[in-house]
Tab-separated table of C-alpha atoms in Angstrom:
chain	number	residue	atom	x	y	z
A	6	UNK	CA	-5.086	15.449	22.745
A	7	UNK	CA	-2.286	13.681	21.035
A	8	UNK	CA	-3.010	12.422	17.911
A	9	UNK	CA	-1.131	9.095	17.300
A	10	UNK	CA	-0.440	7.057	14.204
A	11	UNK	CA	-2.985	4.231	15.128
A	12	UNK	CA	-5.385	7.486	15.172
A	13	UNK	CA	-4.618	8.647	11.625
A	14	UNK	CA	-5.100	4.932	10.796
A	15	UNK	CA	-8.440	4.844	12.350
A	16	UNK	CA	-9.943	8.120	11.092
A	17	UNK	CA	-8.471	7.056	7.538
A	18	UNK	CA	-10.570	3.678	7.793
A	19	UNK	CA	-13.807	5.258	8.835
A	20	UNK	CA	-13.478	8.223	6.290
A	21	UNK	CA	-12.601	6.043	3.094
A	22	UNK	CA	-15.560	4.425	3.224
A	23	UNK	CA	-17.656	6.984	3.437
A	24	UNK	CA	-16.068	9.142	0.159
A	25	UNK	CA	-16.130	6.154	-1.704
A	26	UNK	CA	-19.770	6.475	-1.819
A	27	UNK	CA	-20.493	9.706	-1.427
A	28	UNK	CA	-22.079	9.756	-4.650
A	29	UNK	CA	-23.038	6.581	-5.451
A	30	UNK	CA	-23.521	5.512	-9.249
A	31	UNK	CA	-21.234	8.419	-10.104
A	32	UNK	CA	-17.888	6.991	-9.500
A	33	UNK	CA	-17.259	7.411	-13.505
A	34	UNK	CA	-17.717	10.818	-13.390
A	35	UNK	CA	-15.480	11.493	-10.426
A	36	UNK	CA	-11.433	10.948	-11.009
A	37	UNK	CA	-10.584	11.353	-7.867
A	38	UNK	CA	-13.302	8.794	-6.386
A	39	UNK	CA	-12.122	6.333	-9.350
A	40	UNK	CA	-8.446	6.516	-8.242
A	41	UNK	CA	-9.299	6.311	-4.125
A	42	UNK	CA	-11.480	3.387	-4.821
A	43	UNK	CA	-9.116	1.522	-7.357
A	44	UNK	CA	-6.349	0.441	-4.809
A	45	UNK	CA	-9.469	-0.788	-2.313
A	46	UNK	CA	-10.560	-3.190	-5.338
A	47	UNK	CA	-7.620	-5.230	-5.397
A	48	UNK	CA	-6.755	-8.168	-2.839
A	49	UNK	CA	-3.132	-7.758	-3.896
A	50	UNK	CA	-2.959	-4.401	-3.406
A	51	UNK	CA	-4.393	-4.349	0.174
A	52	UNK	CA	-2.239	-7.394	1.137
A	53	UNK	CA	1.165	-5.491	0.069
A	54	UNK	CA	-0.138	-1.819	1.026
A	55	UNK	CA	-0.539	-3.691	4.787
A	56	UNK	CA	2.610	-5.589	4.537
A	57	UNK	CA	4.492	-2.307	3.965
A	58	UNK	CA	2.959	-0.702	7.072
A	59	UNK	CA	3.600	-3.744	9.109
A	60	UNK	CA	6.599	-3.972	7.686
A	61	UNK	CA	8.124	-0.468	8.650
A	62	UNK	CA	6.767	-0.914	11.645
A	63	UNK	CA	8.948	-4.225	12.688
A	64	UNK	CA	11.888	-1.821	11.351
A	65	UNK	CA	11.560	1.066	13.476
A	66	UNK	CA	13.132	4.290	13.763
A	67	UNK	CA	13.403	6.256	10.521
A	68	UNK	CA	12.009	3.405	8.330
A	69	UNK	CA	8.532	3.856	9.897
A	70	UNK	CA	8.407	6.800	8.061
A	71	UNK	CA	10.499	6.516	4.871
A	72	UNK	CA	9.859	3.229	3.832
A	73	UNK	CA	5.962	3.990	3.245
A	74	UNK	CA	6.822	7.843	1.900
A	75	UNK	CA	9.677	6.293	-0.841
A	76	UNK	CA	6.655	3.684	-1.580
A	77	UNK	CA	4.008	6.370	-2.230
A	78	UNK	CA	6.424	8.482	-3.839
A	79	UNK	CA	7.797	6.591	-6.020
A	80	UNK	CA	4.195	4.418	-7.096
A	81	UNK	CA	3.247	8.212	-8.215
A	82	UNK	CA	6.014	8.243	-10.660
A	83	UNK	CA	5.088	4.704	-11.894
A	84	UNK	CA	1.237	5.773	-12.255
A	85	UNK	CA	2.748	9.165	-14.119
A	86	UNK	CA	5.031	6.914	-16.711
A	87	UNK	CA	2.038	4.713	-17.182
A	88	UNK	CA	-0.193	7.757	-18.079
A	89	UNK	CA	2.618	8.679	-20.458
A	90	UNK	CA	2.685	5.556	-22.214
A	91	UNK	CA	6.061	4.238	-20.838
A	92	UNK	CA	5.885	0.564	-20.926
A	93	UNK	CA	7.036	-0.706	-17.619
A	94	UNK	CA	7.372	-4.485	-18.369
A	95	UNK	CA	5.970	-7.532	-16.236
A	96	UNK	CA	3.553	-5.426	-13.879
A	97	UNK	CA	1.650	-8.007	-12.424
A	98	UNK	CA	4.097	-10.486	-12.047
A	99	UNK	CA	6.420	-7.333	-9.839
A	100	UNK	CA	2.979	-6.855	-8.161
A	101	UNK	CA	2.491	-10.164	-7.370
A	102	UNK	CA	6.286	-10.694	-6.292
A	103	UNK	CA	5.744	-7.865	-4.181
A	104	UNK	CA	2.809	-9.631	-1.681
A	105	UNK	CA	4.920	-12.901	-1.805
A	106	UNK	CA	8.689	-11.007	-0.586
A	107	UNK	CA	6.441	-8.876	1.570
A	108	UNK	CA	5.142	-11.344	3.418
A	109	UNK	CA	8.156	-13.055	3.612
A	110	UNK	CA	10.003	-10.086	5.040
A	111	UNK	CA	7.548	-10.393	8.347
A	112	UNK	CA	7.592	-13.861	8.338
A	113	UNK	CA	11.953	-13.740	8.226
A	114	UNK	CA	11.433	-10.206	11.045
A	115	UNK	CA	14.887	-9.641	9.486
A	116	UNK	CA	16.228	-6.242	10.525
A	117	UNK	CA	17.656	-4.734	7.112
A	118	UNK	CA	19.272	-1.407	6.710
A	119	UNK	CA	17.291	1.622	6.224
A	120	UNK	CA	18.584	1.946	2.295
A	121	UNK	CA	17.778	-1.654	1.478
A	122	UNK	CA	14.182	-1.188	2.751
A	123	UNK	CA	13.907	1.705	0.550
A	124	UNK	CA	14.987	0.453	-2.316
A	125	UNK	CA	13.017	-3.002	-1.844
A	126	UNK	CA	9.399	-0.360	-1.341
A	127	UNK	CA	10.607	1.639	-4.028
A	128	UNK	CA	10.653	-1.497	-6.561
A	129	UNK	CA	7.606	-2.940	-5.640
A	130	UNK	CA	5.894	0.479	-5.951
A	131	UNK	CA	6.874	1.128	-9.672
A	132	UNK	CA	5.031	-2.032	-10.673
A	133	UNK	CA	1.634	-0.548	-8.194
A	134	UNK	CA	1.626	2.480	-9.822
A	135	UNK	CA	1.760	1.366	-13.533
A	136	UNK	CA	-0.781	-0.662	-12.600
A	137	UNK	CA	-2.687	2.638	-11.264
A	138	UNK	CA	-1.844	4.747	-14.188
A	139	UNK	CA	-2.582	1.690	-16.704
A	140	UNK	CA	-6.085	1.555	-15.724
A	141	UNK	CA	-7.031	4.903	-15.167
A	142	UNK	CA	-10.179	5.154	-16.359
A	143	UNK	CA	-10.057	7.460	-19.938
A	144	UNK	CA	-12.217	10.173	-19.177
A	145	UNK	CA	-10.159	10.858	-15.379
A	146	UNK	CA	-7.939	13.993	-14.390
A	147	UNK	CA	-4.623	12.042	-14.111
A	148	UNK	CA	-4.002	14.950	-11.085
A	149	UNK	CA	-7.167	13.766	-9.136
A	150	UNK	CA	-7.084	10.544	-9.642
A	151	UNK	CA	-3.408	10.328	-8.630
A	152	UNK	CA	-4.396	12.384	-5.463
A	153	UNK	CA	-6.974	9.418	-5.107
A	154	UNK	CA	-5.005	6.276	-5.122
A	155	UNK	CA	-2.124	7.803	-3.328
A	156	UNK	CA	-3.985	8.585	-0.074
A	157	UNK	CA	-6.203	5.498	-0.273
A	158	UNK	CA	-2.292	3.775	-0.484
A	159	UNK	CA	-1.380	5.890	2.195
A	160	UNK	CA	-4.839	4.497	4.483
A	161	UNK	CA	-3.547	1.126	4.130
A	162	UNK	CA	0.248	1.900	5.280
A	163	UNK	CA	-1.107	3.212	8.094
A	164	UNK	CA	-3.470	0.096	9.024
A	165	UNK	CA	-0.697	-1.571	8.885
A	166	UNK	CA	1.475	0.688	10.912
A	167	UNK	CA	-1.428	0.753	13.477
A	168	UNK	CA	-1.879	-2.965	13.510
A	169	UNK	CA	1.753	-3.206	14.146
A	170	UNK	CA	2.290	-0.650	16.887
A	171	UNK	CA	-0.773	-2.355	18.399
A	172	UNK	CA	0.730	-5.802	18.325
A	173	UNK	CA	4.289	-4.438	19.961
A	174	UNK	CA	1.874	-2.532	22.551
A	175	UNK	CA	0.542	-6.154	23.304
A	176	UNK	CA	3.575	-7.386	22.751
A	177	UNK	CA	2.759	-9.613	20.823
A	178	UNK	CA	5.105	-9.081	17.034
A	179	UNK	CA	5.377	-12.619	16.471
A	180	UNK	CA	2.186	-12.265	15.041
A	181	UNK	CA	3.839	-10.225	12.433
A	182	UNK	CA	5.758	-13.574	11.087
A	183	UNK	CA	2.321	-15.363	11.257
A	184	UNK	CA	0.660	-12.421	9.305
A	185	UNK	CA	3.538	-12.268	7.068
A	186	UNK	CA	3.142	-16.490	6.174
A	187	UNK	CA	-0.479	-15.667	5.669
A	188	UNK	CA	0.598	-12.814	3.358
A	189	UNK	CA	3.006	-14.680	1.338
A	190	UNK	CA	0.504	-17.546	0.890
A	191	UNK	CA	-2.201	-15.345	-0.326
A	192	UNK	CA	-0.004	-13.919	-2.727
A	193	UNK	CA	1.132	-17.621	-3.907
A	194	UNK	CA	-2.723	-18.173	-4.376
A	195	UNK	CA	-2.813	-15.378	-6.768
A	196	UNK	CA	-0.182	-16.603	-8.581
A	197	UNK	CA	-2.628	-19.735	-9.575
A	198	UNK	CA	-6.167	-17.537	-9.281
């Protein structure tokens, strides 16, 4: 059997749920539970976590891959400076900024080159993960709850890389612009929530 990524995305979406409440009423006393729930919690999150895997997606070729990994990567070093008590300045306004150019990336389906996209992920991801490692709860392994939000991040990427290897399948990636409007409003409404 060939396991595919709209596969990974799938078993990802039916296991999350399911170790987020393993043990519910506990999730204080669990860092790695805290940090897999904590990206799931937050609208903007999920909105730019999909856009990236939609994103990479409409890009192709090596980006599928790199664009999400540099994003991961680099929101771990964000979430470690955080922990350390580096101030990394305007956090939710890059967070915000992030769902808005996001969806505005699939809305333009303009092609850019592979270092451009991973520089763009990498940016938005410093501002995720010092919002990660800002509000990691006190009493949390930083180790385990980094583990947590990281592959909760890396579920969404690859919704969104499913979603978007399902639309080409149907051929249908102009929904990717229309997904991409809906994504950049959403994040404009957050600007004024």
């Amino acid at each position: 059997m060939r396991i595919t990524v709209e596969k990974m995305g799938l078993l990802a979406l039916t296991l999350i749920p399911g170790m987020a409440l393993a043990h519910p009423g506990h999730e204080h006393t669990s860092s790695f539970l805290s940090g897999l729930i904590h990206p799931l919690t937050g609208l903007d999150h999920l909105l730019a976590m999909f856009a990236i895997g939609l994103w990479a997606t409409s890009l192709g070729g090596r980006s599928l891959t790199l664009v999400p990994t540099m994003f991961v990567a680099v929101m771990l070093l964000g979430a470690g400076a955080a922990m350390l008590g580096m101030n990394v300045p305007f956090i939710e306004s890059g967070i915000l900024l992030s769902v808005i150019l996001m969806g505005a990336l699939l809305l333009s389906a303009k092609r850019l080159p592979l270092t451009a996209s991973i520089a763009i992920a990498g940016t938005f991801a410093i501002f995720h993960g010092a919002a990660h490692g800002m509000e990691m709860p006190l009493n949390a392994n930083g180790f385990e709850y980094g583990l947590g939000f990281a592959l909760a991040t890396i579920a969404l990427h690859l919704v969104g890389i499913g979603t978007g290897r399902m639309l080409q399948s149907l051929n249908l990636t102009r929904l990717n612009q229309v997904g991409g409007a809906a994504i950049s409003l959403a994040g404009v409404s957050l600007v004024f929530a």
